[in-house]
Amino acid sequence: MKVIRKAEELRQWSAAERSAGRSIGFVPTMGALHAGHLSLVEQARAANDLVAVSVFVNPTQFNNPDDLRTYPRTEQADLEKLEAAGVDVAFVPTVEEMYPEPDTRVFDLGPVASVMEGKMRPGHFNGVAQVVSRLFAMVNPTRAYFGEKDFQQIAVIRKMVELEGGFNGLEIVDVPIKREADGLAMSSRNVRLTPEMREKAPEIHRVLAKSVDFATNNSVQDTTNMVIDSINAVDGLETEYFQIVDGPTCLPIDQWSQSAAPVGCVTVYAGDVRLIDNIKFRSQC
Ligand code: PAF
């Protein structure tokens, strides 16, 4: 595996491979890699000649300085995992390399970026659009892979790709959430859970899974209330929001008939760790 730290070297590598007719699957990450990331790598491996992974904790997408400061950084372990997973290139830039000048671009991402995470974390999605658009321009991938745990992020990235003219026909591939045996969605933040919160956090997925059956005989509002009340009933868990949205647009619905692919998205504080998860509902249209 090649470890590349300079943007120009990455561009040259990609240009040579693409002009030789080889496809590149790209997995952008912020490191602290777990089996969820490795499932993205596995899919990229299966569908492309080459796989590139970036490891970069992007400061422009953190609206909370403490969250940026405490975000886990485990470069050596990450590189070992990527090597073992058969990755061809790991791109590990510094902040100065990614942003030689401050990025002042403001993306017109529309309503998809102004609900849920967009509302709770102002500027977050603009920062994601900034870094991912830079990475796409450097890697020029054939396909890019994103985990469905960050469900809204995928919709935002599709919008950014459309705004930026498509990045040479780049395909965005979404990959199902990878879960621990007890149902907790894998996340780099899970390592920050106290043992007590680690025991309680799987309740989030249990409630979401239960809500799928509950939804068949109950309204959107009653399903929403059930999820919030059940999660908050667990000592130490506090729902920030639970919103049922139309999957492709991420816009909130108040009737099941408003979406053929409804998704429930939740953010929960487990102690002081902010976890997100989501669940797909059956179509009731
Ligand atoms: O999902 C993430 O880890 C990040 O938001 C991403 C896409 C790597 C951009 O920094």
mmCIF file of C-alpha atoms and ligand atoms in Angstrom:
data_model
loop_
_atom_site.group_PDB
_atom_site.id
_atom_site.type_symbol
_atom_site.label_atom_id
_atom_site.label_comp_id
_atom_site.label_asym_id
_atom_site.label_seq_id
_atom_site.Cartn_x
_atom_site.Cartn_y
_atom_site.Cartn_z
ATOM 1 C CA MET A 1 0.000 0.000 0.000
ATOM 2 C CA LYS A 2 1.233 3.461 -0.923
ATOM 3 C CA VAL A 3 0.857 6.109 1.794
ATOM 4 C CA ILE A 4 0.483 9.491 0.101
ATOM 5 C CA ARG A 5 0.585 12.723 2.084
ATOM 6 C CA LYS A 6 0.739 15.286 -0.732
ATOM 7 C CA ALA A 7 -2.243 16.283 -2.886
ATOM 8 C CA GLU A 8 -0.104 16.652 -6.006
ATOM 9 C CA GLU A 9 1.267 13.117 -5.670
ATOM 10 C CA LEU A 10 -2.278 11.807 -5.281
ATOM 11 C CA ARG A 11 -3.406 13.671 -8.424
ATOM 12 C CA GLN A 12 -0.503 12.220 -10.397
ATOM 13 C CA TRP A 13 -1.180 8.681 -9.174
ATOM 14 C CA SER A 14 -4.869 8.963 -10.061
ATOM 15 C CA ALA A 15 -4.234 10.554 -13.487
ATOM 16 C CA ALA A 16 -1.808 7.769 -14.443
ATOM 17 C CA GLU A 17 -4.190 4.992 -13.317
ATOM 18 C CA ARG A 18 -7.303 6.489 -14.889
ATOM 19 C CA SER A 19 -5.529 7.127 -18.194
ATOM 20 C CA ALA A 20 -4.377 3.490 -18.163
ATOM 21 C CA GLY A 21 -8.094 2.593 -18.019
ATOM 22 C CA ARG A 22 -8.205 1.466 -14.378
ATOM 23 C CA SER A 23 -11.197 2.254 -12.164
ATOM 24 C CA ILE A 24 -10.711 3.742 -8.691
ATOM 25 C CA GLY A 25 -13.046 3.122 -5.761
ATOM 26 C CA PHE A 26 -12.694 5.826 -3.111
ATOM 27 C CA VAL A 27 -13.600 5.699 0.583
ATOM 28 C CA PRO A 28 -13.278 9.043 2.404
ATOM 29 C CA THR A 29 -12.881 8.659 6.188
ATOM 30 C CA MET A 30 -11.875 10.600 9.260
ATOM 31 C CA GLY A 31 -9.908 7.613 10.553
ATOM 32 C CA ALA A 32 -10.455 5.709 13.828
ATOM 33 C CA LEU A 33 -11.365 2.911 11.462
ATOM 34 C CA HIS A 34 -13.713 0.083 12.415
ATOM 35 C CA ALA A 35 -15.473 -2.767 10.663
ATOM 36 C CA GLY A 36 -18.030 -0.321 9.219
ATOM 37 C CA HIS A 37 -15.299 1.479 7.269
ATOM 38 C CA LEU A 38 -13.803 -1.838 6.240
ATOM 39 C CA SER A 39 -17.145 -2.919 4.768
ATOM 40 C CA LEU A 40 -16.977 0.173 2.513
ATOM 41 C CA VAL A 41 -13.444 -0.826 1.514
ATOM 42 C CA GLU A 42 -14.623 -4.366 0.781
ATOM 43 C CA GLN A 43 -17.360 -3.108 -1.551
ATOM 44 C CA ALA A 44 -14.918 -0.754 -3.248
ATOM 45 C CA ARG A 45 -12.454 -3.622 -3.695
ATOM 46 C CA ALA A 46 -15.109 -5.839 -5.304
ATOM 47 C CA ALA A 47 -16.215 -3.281 -7.903
ATOM 48 C CA ASN A 48 -13.018 -1.409 -8.852
ATOM 49 C CA ASP A 49 -9.479 -2.121 -10.061
ATOM 50 C CA LEU A 50 -7.959 0.033 -7.316
ATOM 51 C CA VAL A 51 -9.031 1.368 -3.934
ATOM 52 C CA ALA A 52 -8.005 4.668 -2.351
ATOM 53 C CA VAL A 53 -8.943 5.659 1.207
ATOM 54 C CA SER A 54 -8.444 9.084 2.765
ATOM 55 C CA VAL A 55 -7.854 9.534 6.487
ATOM 56 C CA PHE A 56 -8.404 13.156 7.441
ATOM 57 C CA VAL A 57 -10.183 14.734 10.400
ATOM 58 C CA ASN A 58 -11.719 17.685 8.612
ATOM 59 C CA PRO A 59 -11.826 20.779 10.849
ATOM 60 C CA THR A 60 -14.301 22.687 8.643
ATOM 61 C CA GLN A 61 -17.146 20.263 9.412
ATOM 62 C CA PHE A 62 -16.896 20.534 13.212
ATOM 63 C CA ASN A 63 -19.094 23.230 14.685
ATOM 64 C CA ASN A 64 -18.021 22.220 18.183
ATOM 65 C CA PRO A 65 -14.287 22.736 18.966
ATOM 66 C CA ASP A 66 -14.411 20.137 21.779
ATOM 67 C CA ASP A 67 -15.752 17.525 19.386
ATOM 68 C CA LEU A 68 -12.865 18.280 16.988
ATOM 69 C CA ARG A 69 -10.318 18.156 19.811
ATOM 70 C CA THR A 70 -11.547 14.851 21.236
ATOM 71 C CA TYR A 71 -12.191 13.113 17.898
ATOM 72 C CA PRO A 72 -10.148 9.869 18.045
ATOM 73 C CA ARG A 73 -6.921 9.919 16.015
ATOM 74 C CA THR A 74 -5.291 6.524 15.474
ATOM 75 C CA GLU A 75 -3.204 6.870 12.310
ATOM 76 C CA GLN A 76 -0.840 3.935 12.773
ATOM 77 C CA ALA A 77 -3.612 1.449 13.592
ATOM 78 C CA ASP A 78 -5.676 2.835 10.677
ATOM 79 C CA LEU A 79 -2.838 2.304 8.194
ATOM 80 C CA GLU A 80 -2.348 -1.279 9.400
ATOM 81 C CA LYS A 81 -6.069 -2.010 8.918
ATOM 82 C CA LEU A 82 -6.066 -0.481 5.431
ATOM 83 C CA GLU A 83 -2.993 -2.437 4.403
ATOM 84 C CA ALA A 84 -4.571 -5.677 5.667
ATOM 85 C CA ALA A 85 -7.783 -4.847 3.772
ATOM 86 C CA GLY A 86 -5.863 -4.655 0.483
ATOM 87 C CA VAL A 87 -6.126 -0.893 -0.070
ATOM 88 C CA ASP A 88 -3.840 0.464 -2.812
ATOM 89 C CA VAL A 89 -3.485 4.058 -1.633
ATOM 90 C CA ALA A 90 -3.992 5.667 1.765
ATOM 91 C CA PHE A 91 -4.135 9.453 1.507
ATOM 92 C CA VAL A 92 -3.214 11.061 4.840
ATOM 93 C CA PRO A 93 -2.855 14.817 4.402
ATOM 94 C CA THR A 94 -2.261 17.503 7.013
ATOM 95 C CA VAL A 95 -4.731 20.352 7.463
ATOM 96 C CA GLU A 96 -2.279 22.679 5.639
ATOM 97 C CA GLU A 97 -2.088 20.262 2.705
ATOM 98 C CA MET A 98 -5.886 20.038 2.389
ATOM 99 C CA TYR A 99 -6.431 23.761 2.943
ATOM 100 C CA PRO A 100 -3.398 25.779 1.797
ATOM 101 C CA GLU A 101 -5.857 28.703 1.827
ATOM 102 C CA PRO A 102 -9.021 28.858 3.927
ATOM 103 C CA ASP A 103 -11.983 27.404 1.998
ATOM 104 C CA THR A 104 -14.612 30.146 1.868
ATOM 105 C CA ARG A 105 -16.969 28.387 -0.540
ATOM 106 C CA VAL A 106 -20.613 28.290 0.482
ATOM 107 C CA PHE A 107 -22.544 25.491 -1.224
ATOM 108 C CA ASP A 108 -26.187 26.060 -2.075
ATOM 109 C CA LEU A 109 -27.195 22.625 -0.809
ATOM 110 C CA GLY A 110 -30.896 23.437 -0.453
ATOM 111 C CA PRO A 111 -33.462 21.961 1.954
ATOM 112 C CA VAL A 112 -31.678 18.594 2.280
ATOM 113 C CA ALA A 113 -28.954 20.330 4.301
ATOM 114 C CA SER A 114 -31.165 22.492 6.479
ATOM 115 C CA VAL A 115 -33.115 19.822 8.406
ATOM 116 C CA MET A 116 -31.962 17.452 11.179
ATOM 117 C CA GLU A 117 -28.125 17.488 11.299
ATOM 118 C CA GLY A 118 -28.150 20.663 9.191
ATOM 119 C CA LYS A 119 -30.306 22.411 11.776
ATOM 120 C CA MET A 120 -28.486 21.025 14.834
ATOM 121 C CA ARG A 121 -24.961 21.515 13.492
ATOM 122 C CA PRO A 122 -24.910 24.779 11.512
ATOM 123 C CA GLY A 123 -22.131 24.801 8.907
ATOM 124 C CA HIS A 124 -21.464 21.073 9.286
ATOM 125 C CA PHE A 125 -22.682 20.031 5.856
ATOM 126 C CA ASN A 126 -20.993 22.960 4.138
ATOM 127 C CA GLY A 127 -17.723 21.726 5.691
ATOM 128 C CA VAL A 128 -18.433 18.180 4.499
ATOM 129 C CA ALA A 129 -19.123 19.528 0.986
ATOM 130 C CA GLN A 130 -15.868 21.505 1.070
ATOM 131 C CA VAL A 131 -13.659 18.588 2.005
ATOM 132 C CA VAL A 132 -15.400 15.928 -0.072
ATOM 133 C CA SER A 133 -15.386 18.131 -3.193
ATOM 134 C CA ARG A 134 -11.623 18.697 -2.708
ATOM 135 C CA LEU A 135 -11.019 14.994 -2.220
ATOM 136 C CA PHE A 136 -13.090 14.093 -5.302
ATOM 137 C CA ALA A 137 -11.129 16.608 -7.373
ATOM 138 C CA MET A 138 -7.814 15.084 -6.194
ATOM 139 C CA VAL A 139 -8.737 11.402 -6.461
ATOM 140 C CA ASN A 140 -11.036 11.615 -9.508
ATOM 141 C CA PRO A 141 -12.649 8.328 -8.442
ATOM 142 C CA THR A 142 -14.922 6.123 -10.528
ATOM 143 C CA ARG A 143 -17.069 5.324 -7.495
ATOM 144 C CA ALA A 144 -17.167 6.723 -3.945
ATOM 145 C CA TYR A 145 -18.538 4.809 -0.955
ATOM 146 C CA PHE A 146 -20.457 6.198 2.029
ATOM 147 C CA GLY A 147 -22.073 4.442 5.003
ATOM 148 C CA GLU A 148 -25.822 4.779 5.518
ATOM 149 C CA LYS A 149 -25.336 5.541 9.209
ATOM 150 C CA ASP A 150 -24.758 9.114 8.028
ATOM 151 C CA PHE A 151 -27.939 8.890 6.004
ATOM 152 C CA GLN A 152 -28.440 12.623 5.461
ATOM 153 C CA GLN A 153 -24.783 13.114 4.572
ATOM 154 C CA ILE A 154 -25.219 10.880 1.513
ATOM 155 C CA ALA A 155 -28.108 13.021 0.241
ATOM 156 C CA VAL A 156 -26.020 16.160 0.819
ATOM 157 C CA ILE A 157 -23.060 14.685 -1.056
ATOM 158 C CA ARG A 158 -25.261 13.740 -4.015
ATOM 159 C CA LYS A 159 -26.477 17.359 -4.092
ATOM 160 C CA MET A 160 -22.902 18.696 -3.912
ATOM 161 C CA VAL A 161 -21.864 16.386 -6.783
ATOM 162 C CA GLU A 162 -24.770 17.701 -8.865
ATOM 163 C CA LEU A 163 -23.816 21.331 -8.066
ATOM 164 C CA GLU A 164 -20.182 20.668 -9.020
ATOM 165 C CA GLY A 165 -21.048 19.154 -12.404
ATOM 166 C CA GLY A 166 -20.840 15.427 -11.613
ATOM 167 C CA PHE A 167 -17.065 14.855 -11.174
ATOM 168 C CA ASN A 168 -16.690 12.989 -14.493
ATOM 169 C CA GLY A 169 -19.625 10.634 -14.007
ATOM 170 C CA LEU A 170 -18.662 9.656 -10.450
ATOM 171 C CA GLU A 171 -21.070 7.128 -8.934
ATOM 172 C CA ILE A 172 -22.007 7.529 -5.260
ATOM 173 C CA VAL A 173 -22.565 4.136 -3.618
ATOM 174 C CA ASP A 174 -24.372 3.844 -0.281
ATOM 175 C CA VAL A 175 -23.471 0.947 1.974
ATOM 176 C CA PRO A 176 -25.781 -0.456 4.715
ATOM 177 C CA ILE A 177 -25.029 0.272 8.371
ATOM 178 C CA LYS A 178 -22.669 -2.176 10.006
ATOM 179 C CA ARG A 179 -23.719 -3.055 13.571
ATOM 180 C CA GLU A 180 -22.116 -4.599 16.630
ATOM 181 C CA ALA A 181 -23.581 -7.986 17.678
ATOM 182 C CA ASP A 182 -25.920 -6.178 20.112
ATOM 183 C CA GLY A 183 -27.225 -3.838 17.392
ATOM 184 C CA LEU A 184 -25.262 -0.659 18.159
ATOM 185 C CA ALA A 185 -24.356 1.087 14.892
ATOM 186 C CA MET A 186 -20.585 1.064 14.475
ATOM 187 C CA SER A 187 -19.092 4.527 14.903
ATOM 188 C CA SER A 188 -15.688 5.994 15.632
ATOM 189 C CA ARG A 189 -17.350 7.746 18.578
ATOM 190 C CA ASN A 190 -18.302 4.454 20.287
ATOM 191 C CA VAL A 191 -14.826 4.225 21.847
ATOM 192 C CA ARG A 192 -15.704 7.313 23.901
ATOM 193 C CA LEU A 193 -18.716 5.628 25.541
ATOM 194 C CA THR A 194 -18.333 4.793 29.230
ATOM 195 C CA PRO A 195 -18.834 1.078 30.009
ATOM 196 C CA GLU A 196 -22.282 1.942 31.407
ATOM 197 C CA MET A 197 -23.312 3.889 28.298
ATOM 198 C CA ARG A 198 -21.872 1.189 26.034
ATOM 199 C CA GLU A 199 -24.300 -1.224 27.697
ATOM 200 C CA LYS A 200 -27.257 1.100 27.272
ATOM 201 C CA ALA A 201 -26.606 2.456 23.767
ATOM 202 C CA PRO A 202 -27.861 -0.689 21.893
ATOM 203 C CA GLU A 203 -31.329 0.244 23.150
ATOM 204 C CA ILE A 204 -31.344 2.910 20.413
ATOM 205 C CA HIS A 205 -31.400 0.311 17.652
ATOM 206 C CA ARG A 206 -33.790 -1.962 19.606
ATOM 207 C CA VAL A 207 -36.334 0.869 19.791
ATOM 208 C CA LEU A 208 -35.846 1.787 16.129
ATOM 209 C CA ALA A 209 -36.303 -1.853 15.067
ATOM 210 C CA LYS A 210 -39.465 -2.101 17.178
ATOM 211 C CA SER A 211 -40.822 1.084 15.577
ATOM 212 C CA VAL A 212 -40.961 -0.568 12.144
ATOM 213 C CA ASP A 213 -43.774 -2.918 13.254
ATOM 214 C CA PHE A 214 -45.342 -0.231 15.425
ATOM 215 C CA ALA A 215 -45.543 2.041 12.361
ATOM 216 C CA THR A 216 -47.789 -0.331 10.413
ATOM 217 C CA ASN A 217 -50.720 0.460 12.768
ATOM 218 C CA ASN A 218 -49.785 3.932 13.968
ATOM 219 C CA SER A 219 -49.396 7.444 12.592
ATOM 220 C CA VAL A 220 -46.080 9.174 11.884
ATOM 221 C CA GLN A 221 -46.612 11.354 14.980
ATOM 222 C CA ASP A 222 -47.416 8.424 17.292
ATOM 223 C CA THR A 223 -44.435 6.471 15.974
ATOM 224 C CA THR A 224 -42.214 9.500 16.563
ATOM 225 C CA ASN A 225 -43.484 9.890 20.120
ATOM 226 C CA MET A 226 -43.027 6.184 20.860
ATOM 227 C CA VAL A 227 -39.394 6.253 19.716
ATOM 228 C CA ILE A 228 -38.499 9.405 21.658
ATOM 229 C CA ASP A 229 -40.286 8.280 24.844
ATOM 230 C CA SER A 230 -38.798 4.761 24.752
ATOM 231 C CA ILE A 231 -35.235 5.994 24.252
ATOM 232 C CA ASN A 232 -35.542 8.718 26.880
ATOM 233 C CA ALA A 233 -36.912 6.157 29.352
ATOM 234 C CA VAL A 234 -33.422 4.636 29.488
ATOM 235 C CA ASP A 235 -31.422 6.372 32.212
ATOM 236 C CA GLY A 236 -28.509 8.253 30.590
ATOM 237 C CA LEU A 237 -29.917 8.316 27.035
ATOM 238 C CA GLU A 238 -31.380 11.604 25.771
ATOM 239 C CA THR A 239 -32.860 11.978 22.296
ATOM 240 C CA GLU A 240 -31.815 15.193 20.565
ATOM 241 C CA TYR A 241 -34.215 14.573 17.674
ATOM 242 C CA PHE A 242 -36.061 11.752 15.982
ATOM 243 C CA GLN A 243 -37.502 12.673 12.631
ATOM 244 C CA ILE A 244 -39.270 10.554 10.033
ATOM 245 C CA VAL A 245 -38.293 11.786 6.571
ATOM 246 C CA ASP A 246 -38.663 10.856 2.941
ATOM 247 C CA GLY A 247 -35.471 8.860 2.223
ATOM 248 C CA PRO A 248 -34.317 10.412 -1.065
ATOM 249 C CA THR A 249 -35.039 14.057 -0.108
ATOM 250 C CA CYS A 250 -34.560 13.842 3.685
ATOM 251 C CA LEU A 251 -37.577 16.131 4.069
ATOM 252 C CA PRO A 252 -39.825 15.493 7.084
ATOM 253 C CA ILE A 253 -43.190 13.799 6.455
ATOM 254 C CA ASP A 254 -46.288 13.832 8.611
ATOM 255 C CA GLN A 255 -48.259 11.125 6.761
ATOM 256 C CA TRP A 256 -46.943 7.745 5.661
ATOM 257 C CA SER A 257 -48.528 8.372 2.233
ATOM 258 C CA GLN A 258 -46.024 11.210 1.637
ATOM 259 C CA SER A 259 -43.095 8.857 1.055
ATOM 260 C CA ALA A 260 -42.498 5.560 -0.697
ATOM 261 C CA ALA A 261 -39.252 5.152 1.264
ATOM 262 C CA PRO A 262 -39.607 6.654 4.754
ATOM 263 C CA VAL A 263 -36.597 6.662 7.060
ATOM 264 C CA GLY A 264 -36.450 7.484 10.763
ATOM 265 C CA CYS A 265 -33.300 9.372 11.760
ATOM 266 C CA VAL A 266 -32.271 9.772 15.370
ATOM 267 C CA THR A 267 -29.586 11.530 17.357
ATOM 268 C CA VAL A 268 -29.096 10.498 20.953
ATOM 269 C CA TYR A 269 -26.738 11.639 23.676
ATOM 270 C CA ALA A 270 -25.405 8.612 25.552
ATOM 271 C CA GLY A 271 -23.842 10.494 28.453
ATOM 272 C CA ASP A 272 -21.838 13.155 26.592
ATOM 273 C CA VAL A 273 -21.324 11.129 23.389
ATOM 274 C CA ARG A 274 -23.572 12.065 20.471
ATOM 275 C CA LEU A 275 -24.657 8.997 18.515
ATOM 276 C CA ILE A 276 -26.691 8.841 15.319
ATOM 277 C CA ASP A 277 -28.647 5.984 13.793
ATOM 278 C CA ASN A 278 -31.561 5.424 11.435
ATOM 279 C CA ILE A 279 -34.061 2.839 10.288
ATOM 280 C CA LYS A 280 -35.941 2.266 7.027
ATOM 281 C CA PHE A 281 -39.707 1.905 7.367
ATOM 282 C CA ARG A 282 -41.832 -0.285 5.080
ATOM 283 C CA SER A 283 -43.628 1.684 2.407
ATOM 284 C CA GLN A 284 -47.263 2.236 3.322
ATOM 285 C CA CYS A 285 -48.098 4.181 0.146
HETATM 286 O O1 PAF B 1 -18.417 10.579 7.182
HETATM 287 C C1 PAF B 1 -17.277 11.015 7.459
HETATM 288 O O2 PAF B 1 -16.452 10.354 8.070
HETATM 289 C C2 PAF B 1 -16.891 12.418 7.017
HETATM 290 O O3 PAF B 1 -17.984 13.281 7.105
HETATM 291 C C3 PAF B 1 -16.272 12.464 5.609
HETATM 292 C C4 PAF B 1 -17.261 12.033 4.546
HETATM 293 C C5 PAF B 1 -15.040 11.571 5.576
HETATM 294 C C6 PAF B 1 -15.830 13.896 5.283
HETATM 295 O O4 PAF B 1 -14.903 14.363 6.201
#
